[in-house]
Amino acid sequence: MKLTSQAQAFVLHFGEMGSRWGFNRTVGQMLALLTIQSEPLNADQLAQALKISRGNVSMGLKELQAWRLVELHHLPGDRKDYFTAAGSIWDMARTVFEERRKRELDPTLSLLRQLLLNEPQDEQEARAQERMQEVYDLLELLDRFANTLSRLDQKDLLKLMRLGSGLSKLLALKGRKS
């Protein structure tokens, strides 16, 4: 499989972005390729297109499955596993968001809850707990906001996102009147 220069530029950039979203560059490239392909691809096709080892593809596919970002398909008469991106771009964005929350935010909130149950032993520890409480409150607020957003359907989420700049202007105007 030969990629066009446009597809190759997208795949390479998506790999760089993947490393910022919580998975490695190769996994990001695999997801990008699966996202833009109209037909399911098998591991050999992914390895050839991305010029990476079959073992690297195998590990990457396992990671993408753990993230719930790819779907497994079987073709009649073919014993190979084929893969496609799981759902729409919106579905995948929501999945990445949910997985990152599960992997990063939830454990942090759990640890902070546990630490805040302890009585401070001195003034320094009391000050540290005050700051931890502030972090906890912020993360808890973000978590509630994220839960609300995750329950919105794509149409309403898109409306809300488009309102974003208007809301900041409204809040700025309200601040001037106060």
Coordinates of C-alpha atoms in Angstrom, one line a residue:
M1 CA 0.0 0.0 0.0
K2 CA 1.4 3.4 -1.0
L3 CA 0.3 6.5 0.8
T4 CA -0.3 9.8 -1.1
S5 CA 1.9 12.7 0.1
Q6 CA -1.2 14.2 1.7
A7 CA -2.1 11.0 3.6
Q8 CA 1.5 10.6 4.6
A9 CA 1.6 14.2 6.0
F10 CA -1.6 13.5 8.0
V11 CA -0.4 10.2 9.3
L12 CA 3.0 11.6 10.4
H13 CA 1.4 14.6 12.1
F14 CA -1.3 12.4 13.8
G15 CA 1.6 10.3 15.2
E16 CA 3.1 13.4 16.8
M17 CA -0.3 14.4 18.2
G18 CA -0.9 10.9 19.5
S19 CA 2.1 11.2 21.8
R20 CA 0.4 14.3 23.3
W21 CA -2.9 12.4 23.8
G22 CA -1.4 9.5 25.8
F23 CA -0.2 6.9 23.3
N24 CA 3.1 6.6 21.3
R25 CA 3.8 8.0 17.9
T26 CA 3.5 4.7 16.1
V27 CA 0.1 4.0 17.6
G28 CA -1.0 7.5 16.6
Q29 CA 0.1 6.8 13.1
M30 CA -1.7 3.5 13.0
L31 CA -4.9 5.2 14.2
A32 CA -4.6 7.9 11.6
L33 CA -4.2 5.5 8.8
L34 CA -7.1 3.4 9.9
T35 CA -9.2 6.6 10.3
I36 CA -8.6 7.7 6.7
Q37 CA -8.9 4.3 5.0
S38 CA -12.3 3.4 3.6
E39 CA -11.6 -0.4 3.9
P40 CA -10.4 -2.4 6.9
L41 CA -6.7 -3.1 7.0
N42 CA -4.8 -6.1 8.4
A43 CA -1.5 -6.0 10.3
D44 CA 0.6 -6.7 7.2
Q45 CA -1.0 -3.8 5.3
L46 CA -0.4 -1.5 8.3
A47 CA 3.3 -2.6 8.6
Q48 CA 3.9 -2.1 4.9
A49 CA 2.2 1.3 4.7
L50 CA 3.9 2.7 7.8
K51 CA 7.2 0.9 7.2
I52 CA 7.3 -0.5 10.7
S53 CA 7.8 -4.1 11.9
R54 CA 4.9 -6.5 12.1
G55 CA 5.6 -6.9 15.9
N56 CA 5.3 -3.2 16.4
V57 CA 2.0 -3.2 14.6
S58 CA 0.8 -6.1 16.7
M59 CA 1.6 -4.3 19.9
G60 CA 0.1 -1.1 18.6
L61 CA -3.2 -2.8 17.7
K62 CA -3.4 -4.3 21.2
E63 CA -3.0 -0.8 22.6
L64 CA -5.6 0.7 20.3
Q65 CA -8.0 -2.1 21.3
A66 CA -7.3 -1.3 25.0
W67 CA -8.2 2.3 24.2
R68 CA -11.3 1.1 22.4
L69 CA -10.3 3.0 19.3
V70 CA -10.3 0.2 16.7
E71 CA -12.8 -2.4 15.7
L72 CA -11.9 -5.9 14.7
H73 CA -13.4 -7.4 11.5
H74 CA -13.2 -10.7 9.7
L75 CA -13.5 -11.0 6.0
P76 CA -15.2 -14.1 4.5
G77 CA -12.6 -16.7 3.5
D78 CA -9.7 -14.8 5.1
R79 CA -8.3 -15.9 8.5
K80 CA -6.5 -12.6 9.1
D81 CA -7.8 -9.9 11.5
Y82 CA -8.8 -6.6 9.9
F83 CA -9.2 -3.3 11.7
T84 CA -11.0 -0.1 11.2
A85 CA -11.2 3.0 13.4
A86 CA -14.0 2.7 15.9
G87 CA -16.9 5.0 15.0
S88 CA -16.9 8.6 14.0
I89 CA -14.3 11.2 14.7
W90 CA -16.6 12.4 17.5
D91 CA -16.9 8.9 18.9
M92 CA -13.1 8.5 19.0
A93 CA -12.5 11.9 20.5
R94 CA -15.0 11.1 23.2
T95 CA -13.3 7.7 23.8
V96 CA -9.9 9.3 24.1
F97 CA -11.3 11.8 26.5
E98 CA -13.0 9.1 28.6
E99 CA -9.9 6.8 28.7
R100 CA -7.6 9.7 29.7
R101 CA -10.1 10.6 32.5
K102 CA -10.1 6.9 33.7
R103 CA -6.3 6.6 33.5
E104 CA -5.3 10.1 34.8
L105 CA -8.0 12.0 36.6
D106 CA -9.8 9.2 38.5
P107 CA -6.6 7.9 40.2
T108 CA -5.5 11.5 41.1
L109 CA -8.9 12.2 42.6
S110 CA -8.8 9.0 44.5
L111 CA -5.3 9.7 45.9
L112 CA -6.3 13.2 46.9
R113 CA -9.4 12.0 48.7
Q114 CA -7.3 9.5 50.6
L115 CA -4.6 12.1 51.6
L116 CA -7.2 14.7 52.7
L117 CA -8.7 12.2 55.2
N118 CA -5.5 12.4 57.3
E119 CA -5.2 14.9 60.1
P120 CA -2.3 17.3 59.4
Q121 CA 0.6 16.8 61.9
D122 CA 1.9 20.4 61.8
E123 CA 1.3 23.8 60.2
Q124 CA 3.4 22.9 57.1
E125 CA 1.2 19.8 56.5
A126 CA -1.9 21.8 57.1
R127 CA -0.8 24.3 54.4
A128 CA 0.0 21.4 52.0
Q129 CA -3.5 19.9 52.6
E130 CA -5.1 23.3 51.9
R131 CA -3.4 23.3 48.5
M132 CA -4.3 19.7 47.9
Q133 CA -7.9 20.6 48.7
E134 CA -7.8 23.4 46.1
V135 CA -6.4 20.9 43.5
Y136 CA -9.1 18.4 44.5
D137 CA -11.9 20.9 44.2
L138 CA -10.7 22.1 40.8
L139 CA -10.3 18.5 39.5
E140 CA -13.7 17.5 40.9
L141 CA -15.3 20.5 39.2
L142 CA -13.6 19.5 35.9
D143 CA -14.7 15.9 36.4
R144 CA -18.4 17.0 36.8
F145 CA -18.1 19.3 33.8
A146 CA -16.6 16.4 31.8
N147 CA -19.4 14.1 32.8
T148 CA -21.9 16.6 31.7
L149 CA -20.2 17.1 28.4
S150 CA -19.9 13.3 27.8
R151 CA -23.6 12.9 28.1
L152 CA -24.4 15.5 25.4
D153 CA -25.0 14.2 21.9
Q154 CA -22.8 15.4 19.1
K155 CA -25.3 18.1 17.9
D156 CA -25.6 19.7 21.3
L157 CA -21.9 19.5 22.0
L158 CA -21.1 21.2 18.7
K159 CA -23.6 24.0 19.6
L160 CA -21.9 24.4 22.9
M161 CA -18.5 24.6 21.4
R162 CA -19.6 27.2 18.9
L163 CA -21.1 29.3 21.7
G164 CA -17.7 29.3 23.5
S165 CA -16.4 32.6 22.2
G166 CA -19.8 34.2 22.6
L167 CA -19.9 33.2 26.2
S168 CA -16.5 34.7 27.0
K169 CA -17.7 38.0 25.4
L170 CA -20.9 37.9 27.4
L171 CA -19.0 37.3 30.6
A172 CA -16.6 40.1 29.8
L173 CA -19.5 42.4 29.2
K174 CA -21.2 41.4 32.4
G175 CA -17.9 42.0 34.3
R176 CA -17.8 45.6 33.0
K177 CA -21.4 46.3 34.2
S178 CA -20.7 45.0 37.7

